[in-house]
Amino acid sequence: MSGAGPRDLSLAHVAGLHAYTPGLQPSGPGWVKLNTNECPYPPSPRVAEAVASEVGGDGASLRLYPDPTSSALRAAVARLHGLDAVRVCIGNGSDDILNLLVRCFCGPGAPAAFTQPSYSLYPVLVGIQDGAVTRIPLDRGMRLPVEKIAASGARIFFLTSPNAPTGVAFPNTDIRALLDAFPGILVVDEAYAPFARENAVGLLASHPNLVIVRTLSKAYALAGIRVGYALANPEVIGLLDRVRDSYNVSRLSQTAAIAALGDPGYYAGIVAKISATRDYYAGSWREKKGWFTFPSEANFICTEPRDGAGRTGLAVARSAYDFLFSRKVLVRHFPSDALTASFLRISVGSDDEMLVLDESLDAWLKEPPNA
Ligand SMILES: *Cc1c(COP(=O)(O)O)cnc(C)c1O
């Protein structure tokens, strides 16, 4: 007897889903890894100390479930931003928070929208909920199309600011105009805000439909522990708490995050260093190489390589990517998006890593251009 198989039994929209494509995580040694915007410097030394002390000699504390609401971490995040703890929800990475937002506000009949380009996880999450997606295109000027977003009919709009993969930040004046014009939930994904000149936290008090999403993966050098959070109106936080896993953040993750937030001086130092390295190389590629390079307020640079024959385009970007790859320098290329297909997104690394990268780009420029 042959019954229906698992695929036939799955929900129709699930069978057609495509999983998110993460950047490569190479396992061998010797790579200069500039493809997923991780921090080139270690986290605060307080993190390893706190985790070791939480584990203790025999790991006995690990028998016990973590605090289901991450209450001490909520309080620490609230203090950091000068907000009340009822305005904070902690996630297993900010991807978890984005997923909770989609669960609450998106599904059949409740469409989502975002700019093109922006973070490529959003359509994947919306697809899981069987929601419809509207993409609002940006051009090289990177002005926020406030009117178009306001008229999009979306229940929820995801705005990445500073944007990925361009690094361009949208000014608060535009975000305020959007909040006044758009009737849905506005999520500002501020994964890179610590590297930016301004952020939208000050707009929370006056705008109940604003949700800000942050992560400890980038500026806090803790991508491996998976902690992110939402800042929002208490009503929104209450909704997120209804749909999240009850123990969504592990004991060691909560401990590590609290220790990191307790060392702001350390992080001010590495954020300043990364921002200075970014500005140096972005300026150098723009001026010395003559490459169009977006003004970045993030920990990466989005630049358009121009080959030895003066050409740009998808094939040129791919050629540079492949050349770097052959030298074990890993960057990111997004060939499927028309606006960014001719660009490479390069995470800001340590001084040594950036030197290897820049010398490799110069070596690529000296290659005979392929016909
Ligand atoms: C890296 C990134 C995230 C994911 O952060 P995690 O906390 O590691 O899940 C979210 N949004 C944007 C725009 C990112 O670049």
PDB file of C-alpha atoms in Angstrom, residues 60-257:
ATOM      1  CA  ALA A  60      26.019  21.549  37.136  1.00  0.00           C
ATOM      2  CA  SER A  61      24.154  24.741  36.265  1.00  0.00           C
ATOM      3  CA  LEU A  62      23.587  23.379  32.766  1.00  0.00           C
ATOM      4  CA  ARG A  63      21.114  20.843  34.213  1.00  0.00           C
ATOM      5  CA  LEU A  64      18.710  23.710  34.682  1.00  0.00           C
ATOM      6  CA  TYR A  65      16.604  25.511  32.102  1.00  0.00           C
ATOM      7  CA  PRO A  66      17.539  29.126  31.464  1.00  0.00           C
ATOM      8  CA  ASP A  67      15.445  32.077  32.627  1.00  0.00           C
ATOM      9  CA  PRO A  68      12.536  31.848  30.149  1.00  0.00           C
ATOM     10  CA  THR A  69      12.175  35.619  29.800  1.00  0.00           C
ATOM     11  CA  SER A  70      15.923  36.488  29.905  1.00  0.00           C
ATOM     12  CA  SER A  71      14.886  39.027  32.543  1.00  0.00           C
ATOM     13  CA  ALA A  72      18.383  40.117  33.670  1.00  0.00           C
ATOM     14  CA  LEU A  73      19.411  40.595  30.051  1.00  0.00           C
ATOM     15  CA  ARG A  74      16.208  42.535  29.311  1.00  0.00           C
ATOM     16  CA  ALA A  75      17.087  44.834  32.180  1.00  0.00           C
ATOM     17  CA  ALA A  76      20.666  45.271  30.901  1.00  0.00           C
ATOM     18  CA  VAL A  77      19.453  46.098  27.373  1.00  0.00           C
ATOM     19  CA  ALA A  78      16.855  48.511  28.776  1.00  0.00           C
ATOM     20  CA  ARG A  79      19.571  50.312  30.795  1.00  0.00           C
ATOM     21  CA  LEU A  80      21.821  50.520  27.725  1.00  0.00           C
ATOM     22  CA  HIS A  81      19.117  52.348  25.764  1.00  0.00           C
ATOM     23  CA  GLY A  82      17.548  54.304  28.628  1.00  0.00           C
ATOM     24  CA  LEU A  83      14.225  52.470  28.236  1.00  0.00           C
ATOM     25  CA  ASP A  84      11.874  50.550  30.494  1.00  0.00           C
ATOM     26  CA  ALA A  85      12.393  46.735  30.431  1.00  0.00           C
ATOM     27  CA  VAL A  86       8.783  46.240  29.226  1.00  0.00           C
ATOM     28  CA  ARG A  87       9.990  47.637  25.907  1.00  0.00           C
ATOM     29  CA  VAL A  88      12.555  44.812  25.375  1.00  0.00           C
ATOM     30  CA  CYS A  89      12.316  41.249  24.036  1.00  0.00           C
ATOM     31  CA  ILE A  90      15.392  38.990  23.736  1.00  0.00           C
ATOM     32  CA  GLY A  91      15.851  36.590  20.817  1.00  0.00           C
ATOM     33  CA  ASN A  92      18.077  33.681  19.805  1.00  0.00           C
ATOM     34  CA  GLY A  93      19.906  36.038  17.455  1.00  0.00           C
ATOM     35  CA  SER A  94      18.070  38.914  15.811  1.00  0.00           C
ATOM     36  CA  ASP A  95      16.974  36.410  13.149  1.00  0.00           C
ATOM     37  CA  ASP A  96      14.757  34.895  15.864  1.00  0.00           C
ATOM     38  CA  ILE A  97      13.248  38.334  16.561  1.00  0.00           C
ATOM     39  CA  LEU A  98      12.620  38.895  12.832  1.00  0.00           C
ATOM     40  CA  ASN A  99      10.921  35.492  12.690  1.00  0.00           C
ATOM     41  CA  LEU A 100       8.704  36.373  15.685  1.00  0.00           C
ATOM     42  CA  LEU A 101       7.709  39.632  13.996  1.00  0.00           C
ATOM     43  CA  VAL A 102       6.753  37.756  10.838  1.00  0.00           C
ATOM     44  CA  ARG A 103       4.738  35.260  12.908  1.00  0.00           C
ATOM     45  CA  CYS A 104       2.803  38.102  14.532  1.00  0.00           C
ATOM     46  CA  PHE A 105       2.206  40.401  11.595  1.00  0.00           C
ATOM     47  CA  CYS A 106       2.444  38.399   8.386  1.00  0.00           C
ATOM     48  CA  GLY A 107       0.574  35.597   6.664  1.00  0.00           C
ATOM     49  CA  PRO A 108      -2.053  35.004   3.989  1.00  0.00           C
ATOM     50  CA  GLY A 109      -3.848  38.357   3.630  1.00  0.00           C
ATOM     51  CA  ALA A 110      -1.185  40.192   5.676  1.00  0.00           C
ATOM     52  CA  PRO A 111       1.597  41.095   3.229  1.00  0.00           C
ATOM     53  CA  ALA A 112       5.109  42.205   4.095  1.00  0.00           C
ATOM     54  CA  ALA A 113       7.365  44.614   2.208  1.00  0.00           C
ATOM     55  CA  PHE A 114      10.987  45.712   2.200  1.00  0.00           C
ATOM     56  CA  THR A 115      13.407  47.569  -0.019  1.00  0.00           C
ATOM     57  CA  GLN A 116      15.375  45.884  -2.786  1.00  0.00           C
ATOM     58  CA  PRO A 117      18.196  45.406  -1.911  1.00  0.00           C
ATOM     59  CA  SER A 118      17.964  44.653   1.789  1.00  0.00           C
ATOM     60  CA  TYR A 119      18.596  41.691   4.106  1.00  0.00           C
ATOM     61  CA  SER A 120      17.781  38.566   2.083  1.00  0.00           C
ATOM     62  CA  LEU A 121      16.383  36.626   5.061  1.00  0.00           C
ATOM     63  CA  TYR A 122      13.099  38.625   5.099  1.00  0.00           C
ATOM     64  CA  PRO A 123      11.468  36.954   2.051  1.00  0.00           C
ATOM     65  CA  VAL A 124      12.478  33.528   3.388  1.00  0.00           C
ATOM     66  CA  LEU A 125      10.730  34.165   6.725  1.00  0.00           C
ATOM     67  CA  VAL A 126       7.656  35.629   5.019  1.00  0.00           C
ATOM     68  CA  GLY A 127       7.511  32.577   2.716  1.00  0.00           C
ATOM     69  CA  ILE A 128       7.385  30.252   5.725  1.00  0.00           C
ATOM     70  CA  GLN A 129       4.250  32.088   6.897  1.00  0.00           C
ATOM     71  CA  ASP A 130       2.774  31.923   3.375  1.00  0.00           C
ATOM     72  CA  GLY A 131       2.673  35.713   3.234  1.00  0.00           C
ATOM     73  CA  ALA A 132       2.935  37.859   0.125  1.00  0.00           C
ATOM     74  CA  VAL A 133       5.947  40.088  -0.434  1.00  0.00           C
ATOM     75  CA  THR A 134       6.285  43.520  -2.050  1.00  0.00           C
ATOM     76  CA  ARG A 135       9.744  44.771  -2.984  1.00  0.00           C
ATOM     77  CA  ILE A 136      10.329  48.522  -3.206  1.00  0.00           C
ATOM     78  CA  PRO A 137      13.345  49.134  -5.453  1.00  0.00           C
ATOM     79  CA  LEU A 138      16.139  51.516  -4.501  1.00  0.00           C
ATOM     80  CA  ASP A 139      18.487  53.171  -6.981  1.00  0.00           C
ATOM     81  CA  ARG A 140      22.129  54.175  -6.564  1.00  0.00           C
ATOM     82  CA  GLY A 141      21.091  57.412  -4.890  1.00  0.00           C
ATOM     83  CA  MET A 142      19.723  55.299  -1.986  1.00  0.00           C
ATOM     84  CA  ARG A 143      17.002  57.818  -1.084  1.00  0.00           C
ATOM     85  CA  LEU A 144      14.209  56.233   0.950  1.00  0.00           C
ATOM     86  CA  PRO A 145      11.043  56.113  -1.234  1.00  0.00           C
ATOM     87  CA  VAL A 146       8.697  57.184   1.578  1.00  0.00           C
ATOM     88  CA  GLU A 147       5.583  57.669  -0.600  1.00  0.00           C
ATOM     89  CA  LYS A 148       5.917  54.283  -2.297  1.00  0.00           C
ATOM     90  CA  ILE A 149       6.384  52.476   1.005  1.00  0.00           C
ATOM     91  CA  ALA A 150       3.428  54.319   2.524  1.00  0.00           C
ATOM     92  CA  ALA A 151       1.253  53.177  -0.408  1.00  0.00           C
ATOM     93  CA  SER A 152       2.594  49.583  -0.445  1.00  0.00           C
ATOM     94  CA  GLY A 153      -0.408  48.106   1.393  1.00  0.00           C
ATOM     95  CA  ALA A 154       1.970  46.096   3.600  1.00  0.00           C
ATOM     96  CA  ARG A 155       1.009  45.122   7.151  1.00  0.00           C
ATOM     97  CA  ILE A 156       4.694  45.216   8.115  1.00  0.00           C
ATOM     98  CA  PHE A 157       7.697  46.878   6.492  1.00  0.00           C
ATOM     99  CA  PHE A 158      11.301  45.804   7.139  1.00  0.00           C
ATOM    100  CA  LEU A 159      13.827  48.615   6.734  1.00  0.00           C
ATOM    101  CA  THR A 160      17.494  47.692   7.134  1.00  0.00           C
ATOM    102  CA  SER A 161      19.375  50.769   8.327  1.00  0.00           C
ATOM    103  CA  PRO A 162      22.286  50.963   7.771  1.00  0.00           C
ATOM    104  CA  ASN A 163      21.243  48.881   4.782  1.00  0.00           C
ATOM    105  CA  ALA A 164      22.722  45.546   3.724  1.00  0.00           C
ATOM    106  CA  PRO A 165      24.563  44.956   1.491  1.00  0.00           C
ATOM    107  CA  THR A 166      25.208  48.656   0.677  1.00  0.00           C
ATOM    108  CA  GLY A 167      26.074  50.021   4.144  1.00  0.00           C
ATOM    109  CA  VAL A 168      24.082  53.197   3.442  1.00  0.00           C
ATOM    110  CA  ALA A 169      22.090  54.507   6.426  1.00  0.00           C
ATOM    111  CA  PHE A 170      18.685  56.166   6.101  1.00  0.00           C
ATOM    112  CA  PRO A 171      18.477  59.444   8.051  1.00  0.00           C
ATOM    113  CA  ASN A 172      16.062  59.795  10.984  1.00  0.00           C
ATOM    114  CA  THR A 173      14.264  62.629   9.167  1.00  0.00           C
ATOM    115  CA  ASP A 174      13.214  60.099   6.478  1.00  0.00           C
ATOM    116  CA  ILE A 175      12.347  57.412   9.040  1.00  0.00           C
ATOM    117  CA  ARG A 176      10.177  59.908  10.915  1.00  0.00           C
ATOM    118  CA  ALA A 177       8.425  60.874   7.672  1.00  0.00           C
ATOM    119  CA  LEU A 178       7.851  57.185   6.938  1.00  0.00           C
ATOM    120  CA  LEU A 179       6.433  56.569  10.430  1.00  0.00           C
ATOM    121  CA  ASP A 180       3.967  59.417   9.872  1.00  0.00           C
ATOM    122  CA  ALA A 181       2.917  58.159   6.421  1.00  0.00           C
ATOM    123  CA  PHE A 182       2.950  54.346   6.724  1.00  0.00           C
ATOM    124  CA  PRO A 183      -0.013  52.796   8.587  1.00  0.00           C
ATOM    125  CA  GLY A 184       1.590  49.380   9.327  1.00  0.00           C
ATOM    126  CA  ILE A 185       4.352  48.134  11.628  1.00  0.00           C
ATOM    127  CA  LEU A 186       7.742  49.628  10.719  1.00  0.00           C
ATOM    128  CA  VAL A 187      10.671  47.417  11.668  1.00  0.00           C
ATOM    129  CA  VAL A 188      14.046  49.150  11.536  1.00  0.00           C
ATOM    130  CA  ASP A 189      16.674  46.408  11.500  1.00  0.00           C
ATOM    131  CA  GLU A 190      19.633  48.149  13.131  1.00  0.00           C
ATOM    132  CA  ALA A 191      22.125  45.263  13.051  1.00  0.00           C
ATOM    133  CA  TYR A 192      24.870  47.762  12.112  1.00  0.00           C
ATOM    134  CA  ALA A 193      23.723  50.835  14.080  1.00  0.00           C
ATOM    135  CA  PRO A 194      26.737  50.844  16.458  1.00  0.00           C
ATOM    136  CA  PHE A 195      28.877  51.773  13.415  1.00  0.00           C
ATOM    137  CA  ALA A 196      26.474  54.537  12.279  1.00  0.00           C
ATOM    138  CA  ARG A 197      26.113  58.242  13.055  1.00  0.00           C
ATOM    139  CA  GLU A 198      22.501  58.010  14.245  1.00  0.00           C
ATOM    140  CA  ASN A 199      19.850  55.452  15.145  1.00  0.00           C
ATOM    141  CA  ALA A 200      16.082  55.447  15.555  1.00  0.00           C
ATOM    142  CA  VAL A 201      15.824  54.578  19.273  1.00  0.00           C
ATOM    143  CA  GLY A 202      14.748  58.143  20.103  1.00  0.00           C
ATOM    144  CA  LEU A 203      11.659  57.719  17.906  1.00  0.00           C
ATOM    145  CA  LEU A 204      10.238  54.827  19.956  1.00  0.00           C
ATOM    146  CA  ALA A 205       8.539  56.972  22.580  1.00  0.00           C
ATOM    147  CA  SER A 206       6.387  58.833  20.049  1.00  0.00           C
ATOM    148  CA  HIS A 207       5.692  55.980  17.583  1.00  0.00           C
ATOM    149  CA  PRO A 208       3.908  52.841  18.877  1.00  0.00           C
ATOM    150  CA  ASN A 209       4.208  51.114  15.464  1.00  0.00           C
ATOM    151  CA  LEU A 210       8.028  51.304  15.436  1.00  0.00           C
ATOM    152  CA  VAL A 211      10.100  48.206  16.217  1.00  0.00           C
ATOM    153  CA  ILE A 212      13.896  48.377  16.392  1.00  0.00           C
ATOM    154  CA  VAL A 213      15.894  45.163  16.023  1.00  0.00           C
ATOM    155  CA  ARG A 214      19.491  44.850  17.243  1.00  0.00           C
ATOM    156  CA  THR A 215      22.048  42.029  17.375  1.00  0.00           C
ATOM    157  CA  LEU A 216      25.155  41.180  19.382  1.00  0.00           C
ATOM    158  CA  SER A 217      26.574  39.330  16.361  1.00  0.00           C
ATOM    159  CA  LYS A 218      28.329  42.244  14.679  1.00  0.00           C
ATOM    160  CA  ALA A 219      29.553  45.077  16.933  1.00  0.00           C
ATOM    161  CA  TYR A 220      29.710  42.845  20.049  1.00  0.00           C
ATOM    162  CA  ALA A 221      31.752  40.078  18.353  1.00  0.00           C
ATOM    163  CA  LEU A 222      29.282  37.412  19.521  1.00  0.00           C
ATOM    164  CA  ALA A 223      27.819  35.865  16.345  1.00  0.00           C
ATOM    165  CA  GLY A 224      28.478  32.438  17.870  1.00  0.00           C
ATOM    166  CA  ILE A 225      26.234  32.936  20.911  1.00  0.00           C
ATOM    167  CA  ARG A 226      23.089  34.002  18.988  1.00  0.00           C
ATOM    168  CA  VAL A 227      21.623  36.963  20.869  1.00  0.00           C
ATOM    169  CA  GLY A 228      19.541  39.766  19.414  1.00  0.00           C
ATOM    170  CA  TYR A 229      16.684  41.888  20.715  1.00  0.00           C
ATOM    171  CA  ALA A 230      13.678  44.000  19.866  1.00  0.00           C
ATOM    172  CA  LEU A 231      12.931  47.453  21.263  1.00  0.00           C
ATOM    173  CA  ALA A 232       9.284  48.432  20.891  1.00  0.00           C
ATOM    174  CA  ASN A 233       6.023  49.519  22.454  1.00  0.00           C
ATOM    175  CA  PRO A 234       5.039  47.166  25.355  1.00  0.00           C
ATOM    176  CA  GLU A 235       2.025  45.994  23.313  1.00  0.00           C
ATOM    177  CA  VAL A 236       4.329  44.766  20.519  1.00  0.00           C
ATOM    178  CA  ILE A 237       6.650  43.106  23.074  1.00  0.00           C
ATOM    179  CA  GLY A 238       3.612  41.304  24.541  1.00  0.00           C
ATOM    180  CA  LEU A 239       2.770  39.917  21.095  1.00  0.00           C
ATOM    181  CA  LEU A 240       6.348  38.709  20.514  1.00  0.00           C
ATOM    182  CA  ASP A 241       6.322  36.978  23.908  1.00  0.00           C
ATOM    183  CA  ARG A 242       3.152  35.110  22.910  1.00  0.00           C
ATOM    184  CA  VAL A 243       4.760  33.519  19.834  1.00  0.00           C
ATOM    185  CA  ARG A 244       8.343  32.847  20.940  1.00  0.00           C
ATOM    186  CA  ASP A 245       9.762  29.544  22.192  1.00  0.00           C
ATOM    187  CA  SER A 246       9.527  29.541  25.972  1.00  0.00           C
ATOM    188  CA  TYR A 247      13.296  28.961  26.454  1.00  0.00           C
ATOM    189  CA  ASN A 248      14.493  30.727  23.313  1.00  0.00           C
ATOM    190  CA  VAL A 249      17.833  31.999  24.673  1.00  0.00           C
ATOM    191  CA  SER A 250      20.298  29.577  26.255  1.00  0.00           C
ATOM    192  CA  ARG A 251      21.740  30.012  29.735  1.00  0.00           C
ATOM    193  CA  LEU A 252      25.280  30.577  28.386  1.00  0.00           C
ATOM    194  CA  SER A 253      24.030  33.055  25.780  1.00  0.00           C
ATOM    195  CA  GLN A 254      22.240  35.149  28.404  1.00  0.00           C
ATOM    196  CA  THR A 255      25.370  35.137  30.578  1.00  0.00           C
ATOM    197  CA  ALA A 256      27.684  36.075  27.700  1.00  0.00           C
ATOM    198  CA  ALA A 257      25.435  38.897  26.517  1.00  0.00           C
TER     199      ALA A 257
END
